Amino acid sequence: MGKSMSIKPVSDNVIRRLPKYLRKLNEMLDANVRRTSSFVIADVLGLTASQVRQDLNCFGEFGHQGYGYDVSTLKEGIEDILGMNRGFNAIMVGVGNIGHSLADNFCFSDWGVKLIGIFDVDKKLIGTKVNGIEIYDVGTIVDFIAENRVDMAVLCIPKRGAKEMAALLAENGIEAIWNFTNEDLFEPYNQSIVENVHFSDSLLRLSYRLTERNDNK
Amino acid sequence: MGKSMSIKPVSDNVIRRLPKYLRKLNEMLDANVRRTSSFVIADVLGLTASQVRQDLNCFGEFGHQGYGYDVSTLKEGIEDILGMNRGFNAIMVGVGNIGHSLADNFCFSDWGVKLIGIFDVDKKLIGTKVNGIEIYDVGTIVDFIAENRVDMAVLCIPKRGAKEMAALLAENGIEAIWNFTNEDLFEPYNQSIVENVHFSDSLLRLSYRLTERNDNK
């Protein structure tokens, strides 16, 4: 494992499933289950056993013929693949409704990411804390990035400022943006890696599938 | 279009891209752009023109050789495909942090869905409103479903009660669940269609890709 894995490109659909495997493996460990199989994992996740084996084979040999998977080893392997042990630091930019809700409720550290600072323009918020994390003036963000290791930015500002802020962050060496602004930031135009989060995408998939089901009745 | 479309199964990756097309088409209309092409759409979305044509061809003939796409027609076509004109009603179950933030900030009606009621166990909340929508006692949910057209449930209760509530909703005819509980609800075990929302999935994809990039430096 380790560096050699990163050479083989892995399909986005596989990457999409890894967090699901991880959740189930964590539940197994909580329930003191130490050994599992592609059949069991497939069953709880609504996949086929061969799909599970194929997914996990993308990253090398986790399983052993006739034994299955050691839950703890597999979990650590997936955490390693997902970069959860790289000590990534994140800052949040914008602490309105969604930013506040994330800072307050989303457990970044469960996913190997440390939220080390929050930035906003609102003078009333600057100097206060959310969930123990200080809110700084957004005007100091470039200095903060220069003085601290910052790997990711959680972008929660209004849509209209999103592109400009993304460019500023990229210029200052932020390589990954978790984007909640509702402005799609596309990578051909950005030096940073971007994950655009749109709640509506998932609602619309649900709506599509319900429509399809209704029409086929 | 209409009913005939639902017969051809469309890949999940195409469905995933439709909301992105829709966002761009809305922006074009806001900017008074009335005609576009697969090249323009591809460019703003970081896709290839042939991918765009292929995606849109899944649903019939929107484009015209040498003309491209009429923005408004294409937008209406995609809205139709996504079921945005079906008049779907939704209820929310659980109005803690995430539920409250969604009810308050997420514009359901922009996506063709009407949030018609919120349910909770907290006696202090019952009878109050969020964003004009009344909060009812969860004990009255079965009656409410019987008396109103409810197509979807937005599930925002704590993880431990998720499976039980999903089963109750399905028994009472709710066919679609937008699941924010962090309990993966898999469809083989549910009569309802489910969209599981996990913020961590998207953070972990970002972390994976940053790790991959760092290792390839």
Short mmCIF file of C-alpha atoms in Angstrom, two decimals:
data_model
loop_
_atom_site.label_atom_id
_atom_site.label_comp_id
_atom_site.label_asym_id
_atom_site.label_seq_id
_atom_site.Cartn_x
_atom_site.Cartn_y
_atom_site.Cartn_z
CA MET A 1 0.00 0.00 0.00
CA GLY A 2 1.14 3.59 0.45
CA LYS A 3 2.65 5.51 -2.43
CA SER A 4 2.38 2.74 -5.01
CA MET A 5 -1.42 2.83 -4.87
CA SER A 6 -1.72 6.33 -6.09
CA ILE A 7 -0.29 5.46 -9.48
CA LYS A 8 -3.24 3.37 -10.59
CA PRO A 9 -6.20 5.66 -11.37
CA VAL A 10 -9.30 4.51 -9.57
CA SER A 11 -12.76 5.19 -10.92
CA ASP A 12 -14.87 7.81 -9.21
CA ASN A 13 -17.57 5.22 -8.53
CA VAL A 14 -15.15 3.16 -6.48
CA ILE A 15 -14.04 6.21 -4.52
CA ARG A 16 -17.71 6.98 -3.92
CA ARG A 17 -18.24 3.58 -2.31
CA LEU A 18 -15.19 3.59 -0.02
CA PRO A 19 -16.80 5.80 2.66
CA LYS A 20 -19.75 3.40 2.72
CA TYR A 21 -17.41 0.47 3.33
CA LEU A 22 -15.72 2.47 6.04
CA ARG A 23 -19.00 3.22 7.84
CA LYS A 24 -19.96 -0.45 7.84
CA LEU A 25 -16.51 -1.57 9.02
CA ASN A 26 -16.70 0.92 11.88
CA GLU A 27 -20.08 -0.51 12.86
CA MET A 28 -18.65 -4.02 12.74
CA LEU A 29 -15.77 -3.03 15.02
CA ASP A 30 -18.22 -1.39 17.43
CA ALA A 31 -20.08 -4.70 17.50
CA ASN A 32 -16.81 -6.62 18.03
CA VAL A 33 -16.93 -8.27 14.63
CA ARG A 34 -13.31 -8.94 13.68
CA ARG A 35 -13.57 -10.86 10.44
CA THR A 36 -15.84 -10.41 7.47
CA SER A 37 -16.29 -11.38 3.84
CA SER A 38 -17.18 -9.75 0.55
CA PHE A 39 -20.57 -11.50 0.84
CA VAL A 40 -21.38 -9.95 4.21
CA ILE A 41 -20.20 -6.49 3.14
CA ALA A 42 -22.14 -6.77 -0.12
CA ASP A 43 -25.27 -7.80 1.72
CA VAL A 44 -25.31 -4.89 4.17
CA LEU A 45 -24.51 -2.41 1.41
CA GLY A 46 -26.89 -3.71 -1.24
CA LEU A 47 -24.03 -4.61 -3.61
CA THR A 48 -22.81 -7.90 -5.08
CA ALA A 49 -19.87 -9.76 -3.54
CA SER A 50 -17.93 -9.58 -6.78
CA GLN A 51 -18.40 -5.81 -6.93
CA VAL A 52 -17.02 -5.52 -3.39
CA ARG A 53 -14.01 -7.72 -4.25
CA GLN A 54 -13.38 -5.75 -7.42
CA ASP A 55 -13.57 -2.42 -5.56
CA LEU A 56 -11.19 -3.49 -2.85
CA ASN A 57 -8.80 -5.11 -5.33
CA CYS A 58 -8.19 -1.69 -6.93
CA PHE A 59 -5.97 -0.98 -3.96
CA GLY A 60 -4.08 -4.24 -3.59
CA GLU A 61 -4.70 -7.42 -1.71
CA PHE A 62 -6.74 -6.86 1.40
CA GLY A 63 -8.54 -10.21 1.46
CA HIS A 64 -7.26 -13.76 1.75
CA GLN A 65 -8.85 -16.67 -0.08
CA GLY A 66 -10.91 -18.74 2.35
CA TYR A 67 -10.44 -16.26 5.20
CA GLY A 68 -12.09 -13.09 4.00
CA TYR A 69 -11.13 -9.76 5.44
CA ASP A 70 -9.76 -8.76 8.79
CA VAL A 71 -12.14 -5.89 9.67
CA SER A 72 -9.54 -3.76 11.43
CA THR A 73 -6.88 -4.16 8.70
CA LEU A 74 -9.41 -3.40 5.98
CA LYS A 75 -10.65 -0.32 7.84
CA GLU A 76 -7.11 0.98 8.29
CA GLY A 77 -6.36 0.28 4.64
CA ILE A 78 -9.37 2.28 3.49
CA GLU A 79 -8.54 5.13 5.89
CA ASP A 80 -5.03 5.15 4.44
CA ILE A 81 -6.36 5.25 0.86
CA LEU A 82 -8.71 8.11 1.71
CA GLY A 83 -5.86 10.14 3.22
CA MET A 84 -7.40 10.18 6.68
CA ASN A 85 -3.99 9.80 8.33
CA ARG A 86 -2.28 12.64 6.45
CA GLY A 87 -2.98 15.23 9.14
CA PHE A 88 -4.84 17.57 6.80
CA ASN A 89 -5.73 20.97 8.26
CA ALA A 90 -8.72 22.95 7.03
CA ILE A 91 -9.99 26.50 7.37
CA MET A 92 -13.58 27.59 6.92
CA VAL A 93 -14.39 30.72 4.95
CA GLY A 94 -17.81 32.17 5.76
CA VAL A 95 -19.78 31.22 8.85
CA GLY A 96 -23.40 31.92 7.94
CA ASN A 97 -26.08 29.26 8.36
CA ILE A 98 -24.43 26.39 6.60
CA GLY A 99 -20.92 27.23 7.82
CA HIS A 100 -22.11 27.55 11.39
CA SER A 101 -24.02 24.30 11.20
CA LEU A 102 -20.96 22.48 9.80
CA ALA A 103 -18.52 23.97 12.30
CA ASP A 104 -20.87 23.16 15.15
CA ASN A 105 -22.08 19.71 14.17
CA PHE A 106 -19.87 18.09 11.59
CA CYS A 107 -17.10 16.13 13.25
CA PHE A 108 -14.14 16.93 10.97
CA SER A 109 -11.73 15.01 13.20
CA ASP A 110 -13.69 11.78 12.65
CA TRP A 111 -12.51 12.03 9.05
CA GLY A 112 -8.89 12.90 9.76
CA VAL A 113 -9.29 16.63 9.11
CA LYS A 114 -8.62 19.35 11.69
CA LEU A 115 -10.53 22.63 11.42
CA ILE A 116 -7.99 25.21 12.62
CA GLY A 117 -9.64 28.55 11.86
CA ILE A 118 -12.79 30.24 10.60
CA PHE A 119 -12.89 33.47 8.58
CA ASP A 120 -15.71 35.92 8.08
CA VAL A 121 -16.34 39.55 7.14
CA ASP A 122 -18.85 40.17 9.95
CA LYS A 123 -17.12 42.34 12.59
CA LYS A 124 -19.59 41.08 15.24
CA LEU A 125 -18.41 37.51 14.75
CA ILE A 126 -14.66 38.16 14.62
CA GLY A 127 -12.99 37.13 17.85
CA THR A 128 -15.85 34.81 18.88
CA LYS A 129 -15.66 31.04 18.64
CA VAL A 130 -17.77 28.24 17.19
CA ASN A 131 -17.20 24.83 18.73
CA GLY A 132 -13.94 26.13 20.22
CA ILE A 133 -12.59 27.40 16.89
CA GLU A 134 -11.81 31.09 16.62
CA ILE A 135 -13.38 33.32 13.95
CA TYR A 136 -10.86 35.68 12.31
CA ASP A 137 -11.22 38.66 10.00
CA VAL A 138 -11.19 37.41 6.39
CA GLY A 139 -8.68 40.20 5.68
CA THR A 140 -6.07 38.20 7.59
CA ILE A 141 -6.58 34.97 5.66
CA VAL A 142 -3.47 35.26 3.47
CA ASP A 143 -1.24 35.78 6.50
CA PHE A 144 -2.89 32.89 8.29
CA ILE A 145 -2.25 30.57 5.34
CA ALA A 146 1.37 31.71 5.20
CA GLU A 147 1.87 31.03 8.89
CA ASN A 148 -0.04 27.75 9.23
CA ARG A 149 -0.23 24.52 7.33
CA VAL A 150 -3.59 24.72 5.56
CA ASP A 151 -4.49 21.91 3.17
CA MET A 152 -8.18 22.54 2.56
CA ALA A 153 -10.70 25.35 2.63
CA VAL A 154 -14.39 24.82 3.43
CA LEU A 155 -16.05 27.51 1.35
CA CYS A 156 -19.35 28.67 2.86
CA ILE A 157 -19.58 32.28 1.63
CA PRO A 158 -22.41 33.58 -0.57
CA LYS A 159 -22.35 32.44 -4.19
CA ARG A 160 -21.40 35.78 -5.70
CA GLY A 161 -17.94 35.87 -4.06
CA ALA A 162 -17.13 32.21 -4.59
CA LYS A 163 -14.97 32.36 -7.74
CA GLU A 164 -12.88 35.24 -6.47
CA MET A 165 -12.26 33.62 -3.10
CA ALA A 166 -11.43 30.28 -4.74
CA ALA A 167 -8.85 32.04 -6.92
CA LEU A 168 -7.34 33.83 -3.91
CA LEU A 169 -7.09 30.58 -1.98
CA ALA A 170 -5.47 28.79 -4.92
CA GLU A 171 -2.95 31.60 -5.41
CA ASN A 172 -1.99 31.20 -1.80
CA GLY A 173 -1.41 27.50 -2.12
CA ILE A 174 -4.67 25.94 -0.95
CA GLU A 175 -4.98 22.81 -3.01
CA ALA A 176 -8.42 21.54 -2.04
CA ILE A 177 -11.77 23.27 -1.73
CA TRP A 178 -14.91 21.83 -0.15
CA ASN A 179 -17.43 24.08 -1.80
CA PHE A 180 -20.83 24.82 -0.24
CA THR A 181 -21.41 28.10 -2.08
CA ASN A 182 -23.81 26.79 -4.74
CA GLU A 183 -21.46 28.23 -7.37
CA ASP A 184 -20.07 25.29 -9.30
CA LEU A 185 -16.31 25.68 -9.28
CA PHE A 186 -14.87 23.67 -12.11
CA GLU A 187 -11.37 22.40 -12.02
CA PRO A 188 -10.24 23.37 -15.49
CA TYR A 189 -10.47 26.94 -14.16
CA ASN A 190 -8.97 26.24 -10.80
CA GLN A 191 -5.64 25.04 -9.60
CA SER A 192 -7.32 23.48 -6.60
CA ILE A 193 -9.19 20.22 -6.36
CA VAL A 194 -12.86 20.99 -5.74
CA GLU A 195 -15.78 19.07 -4.30
CA ASN A 196 -18.96 20.98 -5.04
CA VAL A 197 -21.76 20.21 -2.58
CA HIS A 198 -25.30 20.83 -3.76
CA PHE A 199 -28.10 19.50 -1.60
CA SER A 200 -30.44 20.01 -4.53
CA ASP A 201 -28.56 17.44 -6.63
CA SER A 202 -29.53 14.70 -4.27
CA LEU A 203 -33.14 15.93 -3.94
CA LEU A 204 -33.42 16.02 -7.73
CA ARG A 205 -32.11 12.46 -8.04
CA LEU A 206 -34.80 11.40 -5.58
CA SER A 207 -37.42 13.33 -7.53
CA TYR A 208 -36.25 11.76 -10.80
CA ARG A 209 -36.46 8.25 -9.44
CA LEU A 210 -39.87 8.81 -7.86
CA THR A 211 -41.13 10.19 -11.17
CA GLU A 212 -39.73 7.18 -13.02
CA ARG A 213 -41.37 4.81 -10.54
CA ASN A 214 -44.72 6.59 -10.76
CA ASP A 215 -44.64 6.50 -14.56
CA ASN A 216 -43.89 2.79 -14.59
CA LYS A 217 -46.80 1.87 -12.31
CA MET B 1 -41.06 13.30 -23.93
CA GLY B 2 -43.27 12.51 -20.94
CA LYS B 3 -44.14 8.93 -20.13
CA SER B 4 -42.17 7.30 -22.90
CA MET B 5 -38.88 8.53 -21.43
CA SER B 6 -39.26 6.55 -18.29
CA ILE B 7 -38.97 3.24 -20.12
CA LYS B 8 -35.32 3.64 -21.11
CA PRO B 9 -33.12 3.21 -18.04
CA VAL B 10 -30.68 6.08 -17.70
CA SER B 11 -27.33 5.66 -16.00
CA ASP B 12 -26.87 7.19 -12.59
CA ASN B 13 -23.96 9.27 -13.89
CA VAL B 14 -26.23 10.98 -16.41
CA ILE B 15 -28.82 11.69 -13.70
CA ARG B 16 -26.02 13.11 -11.56
CA ARG B 17 -25.13 15.61 -14.29
CA LEU B 18 -28.67 16.82 -15.06
CA PRO B 19 -28.88 19.21 -12.07
CA LYS B 20 -25.57 20.75 -13.20
CA TYR B 21 -27.00 21.37 -16.67
CA LEU B 22 -30.07 22.84 -15.05
CA ARG B 23 -28.05 25.28 -12.92
CA LYS B 24 -26.11 26.50 -15.96
CA LEU B 25 -29.26 26.84 -18.06
CA ASN B 26 -30.87 28.92 -15.30
CA GLU B 27 -27.82 31.17 -15.24
CA MET B 28 -28.00 31.54 -19.02
CA LEU B 29 -31.66 32.54 -18.84
CA ASP B 30 -30.86 35.04 -16.09
CA ALA B 31 -28.27 36.51 -18.47
CA ASN B 32 -30.78 36.54 -21.35
CA VAL B 33 -28.95 33.85 -23.30
CA ARG B 34 -31.61 32.09 -25.37
CA ARG B 35 -29.65 29.68 -27.52
CA THR B 36 -26.68 27.49 -26.68
CA SER B 37 -24.68 24.53 -27.93
CA SER B 38 -23.18 21.35 -26.56
CA PHE B 39 -19.78 23.05 -26.89
CA VAL B 40 -20.74 25.98 -24.69
CA ILE B 41 -22.42 23.77 -22.09
CA ALA B 42 -19.45 21.40 -22.10
CA ASP B 43 -17.03 24.27 -21.64
CA VAL B 44 -18.75 25.81 -18.61
CA LEU B 45 -19.20 22.40 -16.99
CA GLY B 46 -15.75 20.98 -17.70
CA LEU B 47 -17.16 18.20 -19.87
CA THR B 48 -16.74 17.32 -23.56
CA ALA B 49 -19.33 18.36 -26.14
CA SER B 50 -19.92 14.76 -27.15
CA GLN B 51 -20.56 13.81 -23.52
CA VAL B 52 -23.15 16.58 -23.27
CA ARG B 53 -24.85 15.46 -26.50
CA GLN B 54 -24.84 11.85 -25.35
CA ASP B 55 -26.32 12.78 -21.97
CA LEU B 56 -29.10 14.86 -23.45
CA ASN B 57 -29.83 12.29 -26.16
CA CYS B 58 -30.79 9.78 -23.46
CA PHE B 59 -34.05 11.67 -23.21
CA GLY B 60 -34.91 12.28 -26.83
CA GLU B 61 -34.11 15.03 -29.27
CA PHE B 62 -33.59 18.36 -27.59
CA GLY B 63 -31.05 19.77 -29.98
CA HIS B 64 -31.24 20.58 -33.66
CA GLN B 65 -28.32 20.08 -36.04
CA GLY B 66 -26.77 23.44 -36.86
CA TYR B 67 -28.93 25.30 -34.35
CA GLY B 68 -27.96 23.88 -31.00
CA TYR B 69 -30.30 24.09 -28.07
CA ASP B 70 -33.02 26.52 -27.17
CA VAL B 71 -32.10 27.28 -23.54
CA SER B 72 -35.65 27.59 -22.30
CA THR B 73 -36.88 24.40 -24.00
CA LEU B 74 -33.89 22.45 -22.78
CA LYS B 75 -34.38 23.74 -19.24
CA GLU B 76 -38.06 22.77 -19.27
CA GLY B 77 -37.17 19.38 -20.70
CA ILE B 78 -34.70 18.69 -17.90
CA GLU B 79 -37.16 19.93 -15.26
CA ASP B 80 -39.72 17.57 -16.72
CA ILE B 81 -37.29 14.65 -16.64
CA LEU B 82 -36.38 15.38 -13.04
CA GLY B 83 -40.02 15.40 -11.99
CA MET B 84 -39.95 19.04 -10.92
CA ASN B 85 -43.43 19.63 -12.28
CA ARG B 86 -45.11 16.69 -10.55
CA GLY B 87 -46.22 18.72 -7.54
CA PHE B 88 -44.43 16.52 -5.03
CA ASN B 89 -45.18 17.23 -1.36
CA ALA B 90 -42.67 16.48 1.37
CA ILE B 91 -42.72 16.25 5.14
CA MET B 92 -39.69 16.61 7.39
CA VAL B 93 -39.19 14.25 10.30
CA GLY B 94 -36.90 15.62 13.01
CA VAL B 95 -36.01 19.28 13.30
CA GLY B 96 -32.67 19.35 15.10
CA ASN B 97 -29.67 21.22 13.70
CA ILE B 98 -29.65 19.85 10.19
CA GLY B 99 -33.44 19.71 9.87
CA HIS B 100 -33.78 23.26 11.11
CA SER B 101 -31.07 24.50 8.77
CA LEU B 102 -32.72 22.77 5.78
CA ALA B 103 -36.23 23.98 6.63
CA ASP B 104 -34.94 27.49 7.13
CA ASN B 105 -32.49 27.84 4.23
CA PHE B 106 -33.04 25.23 1.58
CA CYS B 107 -35.52 26.42 -1.00
CA PHE B 108 -37.53 23.26 -1.65
CA SER B 109 -39.90 25.08 -3.98
CA ASP B 110 -37.03 25.98 -6.33
CA TRP B 111 -36.83 22.25 -7.02
CA GLY B 112 -40.53 21.63 -7.44
CA VAL B 113 -41.06 20.19 -3.95
CA LYS B 114 -43.38 21.65 -1.32
CA LEU B 115 -42.56 21.12 2.33
CA ILE B 116 -45.98 20.83 3.96
CA GLY B 117 -45.24 19.77 7.53
CA ILE B 118 -42.51 19.09 10.05
CA PHE B 119 -42.65 16.45 12.78
CA ASP B 120 -40.71 16.18 16.01
CA VAL B 121 -40.87 14.59 19.46
CA ASP B 122 -39.86 17.74 21.33
CA LYS B 123 -42.98 19.11 23.07
CA LYS B 124 -41.41 22.59 23.18
CA LEU B 125 -41.20 22.71 19.38
CA ILE B 126 -44.65 21.32 18.60
CA GLY B 127 -47.01 24.08 17.48
CA THR B 128 -44.16 26.45 16.54
CA LYS B 129 -43.13 27.14 12.95
CA VAL B 130 -39.92 27.14 10.93
CA ASN B 131 -39.99 29.27 7.82
CA GLY B 132 -43.78 29.33 8.03
CA ILE B 133 -44.13 25.55 8.24
CA GLU B 134 -45.80 24.12 11.34
CA ILE B 135 -44.12 21.57 13.58
CA TYR B 136 -46.44 18.72 14.60
CA ASP B 137 -46.19 15.94 17.15
CA VAL B 138 -44.54 12.94 15.50
CA GLY B 139 -47.30 10.82 17.04
CA THR B 140 -49.72 12.34 14.53
CA ILE B 141 -47.62 11.53 11.47
CA VAL B 142 -49.64 8.51 10.29
CA ASP B 143 -52.87 10.52 10.39
CA PHE B 144 -51.21 13.40 8.56
CA ILE B 145 -50.02 11.08 5.80
CA ALA B 146 -53.50 9.59 5.49
CA GLU B 147 -55.09 13.03 5.21
CA ASN B 148 -52.56 14.73 2.91
CA ARG B 149 -50.74 13.88 -0.26
CA VAL B 150 -47.18 13.17 0.93
CA ASP B 151 -44.68 11.96 -1.66
CA MET B 152 -41.38 12.31 0.17
CA ALA B 153 -40.02 12.41 3.69
CA VAL B 154 -36.91 14.35 4.65
CA LEU B 155 -35.47 12.24 7.44
CA CYS B 156 -33.45 14.30 9.94
CA ILE B 157 -33.87 12.32 13.15
CA PRO B 158 -30.95 10.79 15.09
CA LYS B 159 -29.36 7.73 13.51
CA ARG B 160 -30.65 5.21 16.07
CA GLY B 161 -34.30 5.68 15.09
CA ALA B 162 -33.76 5.88 11.35
CA LYS B 163 -34.55 2.32 10.26
CA GLU B 164 -37.70 2.13 12.33
CA MET B 165 -39.00 5.48 11.08
CA ALA B 166 -38.16 4.57 7.47
CA ALA B 167 -40.15 1.35 7.85
CA LEU B 168 -43.11 3.23 9.38
CA LEU B 169 -43.08 5.77 6.55
CA ALA B 170 -42.91 3.03 3.90
CA GLU B 171 -45.79 1.12 5.51
CA ASN B 172 -47.83 4.27 5.29
CA GLY B 173 -47.14 4.74 1.62
CA ILE B 174 -44.23 7.19 1.54
CA GLU B 175 -42.27 6.18 -1.52
CA ALA B 176 -39.20 8.41 -1.31
CA ILE B 177 -36.88 9.24 1.56
CA TRP B 178 -34.24 11.98 1.59
CA ASN B 179 -32.09 10.62 4.36
CA PHE B 180 -29.88 12.88 6.49
CA THR B 181 -29.68 10.51 9.47
CA ASN B 182 -26.21 9.09 8.79
CA GLU B 183 -27.74 5.62 8.89
CA ASP B 184 -27.39 4.19 5.40
CA LEU B 185 -30.84 2.99 4.40
CA PHE B 186 -30.48 0.48 1.61
CA GLU B 187 -33.21 -0.13 -0.81
CA PRO B 188 -33.24 -3.90 -0.84
CA TYR B 189 -34.59 -3.57 2.72
CA ASN B 190 -36.93 -0.71 2.00
CA GLN B 191 -39.95 -0.28 -0.17
CA SER B 192 -39.09 3.39 -0.56
CA ILE B 193 -36.56 5.00 -2.84
CA VAL B 194 -33.78 6.46 -0.70
CA GLU B 195 -31.15 9.13 -1.21
CA ASN B 196 -28.64 8.89 1.61
CA VAL B 197 -26.85 12.18 2.26
CA HIS B 198 -23.47 11.98 3.98
CA PHE B 199 -21.38 15.15 4.09
CA SER B 200 -18.40 13.01 4.99
CA ASP B 201 -18.54 11.17 1.66
CA SER B 202 -17.75 14.34 -0.18
CA LEU B 203 -15.03 15.40 2.30
CA LEU B 204 -13.42 11.97 1.97
CA ARG B 205 -13.42 12.19 -1.83
CA LEU B 206 -11.63 15.52 -1.49
CA SER B 207 -9.18 14.02 0.97
CA TYR B 208 -8.56 11.06 -1.36
CA ARG B 209 -7.83 13.27 -4.32
CA LEU B 210 -5.56 15.57 -2.35
CA THR B 211 -3.65 12.55 -1.08
CA GLU B 212 -3.34 11.21 -4.62
CA ARG B 213 -2.09 14.59 -5.86
CA ASN B 214 0.43 14.90 -3.03
CA ASP B 215 1.78 11.41 -3.68
CA ASN B 216 2.23 12.12 -7.38
CA LYS B 217 4.23 15.31 -6.83
#
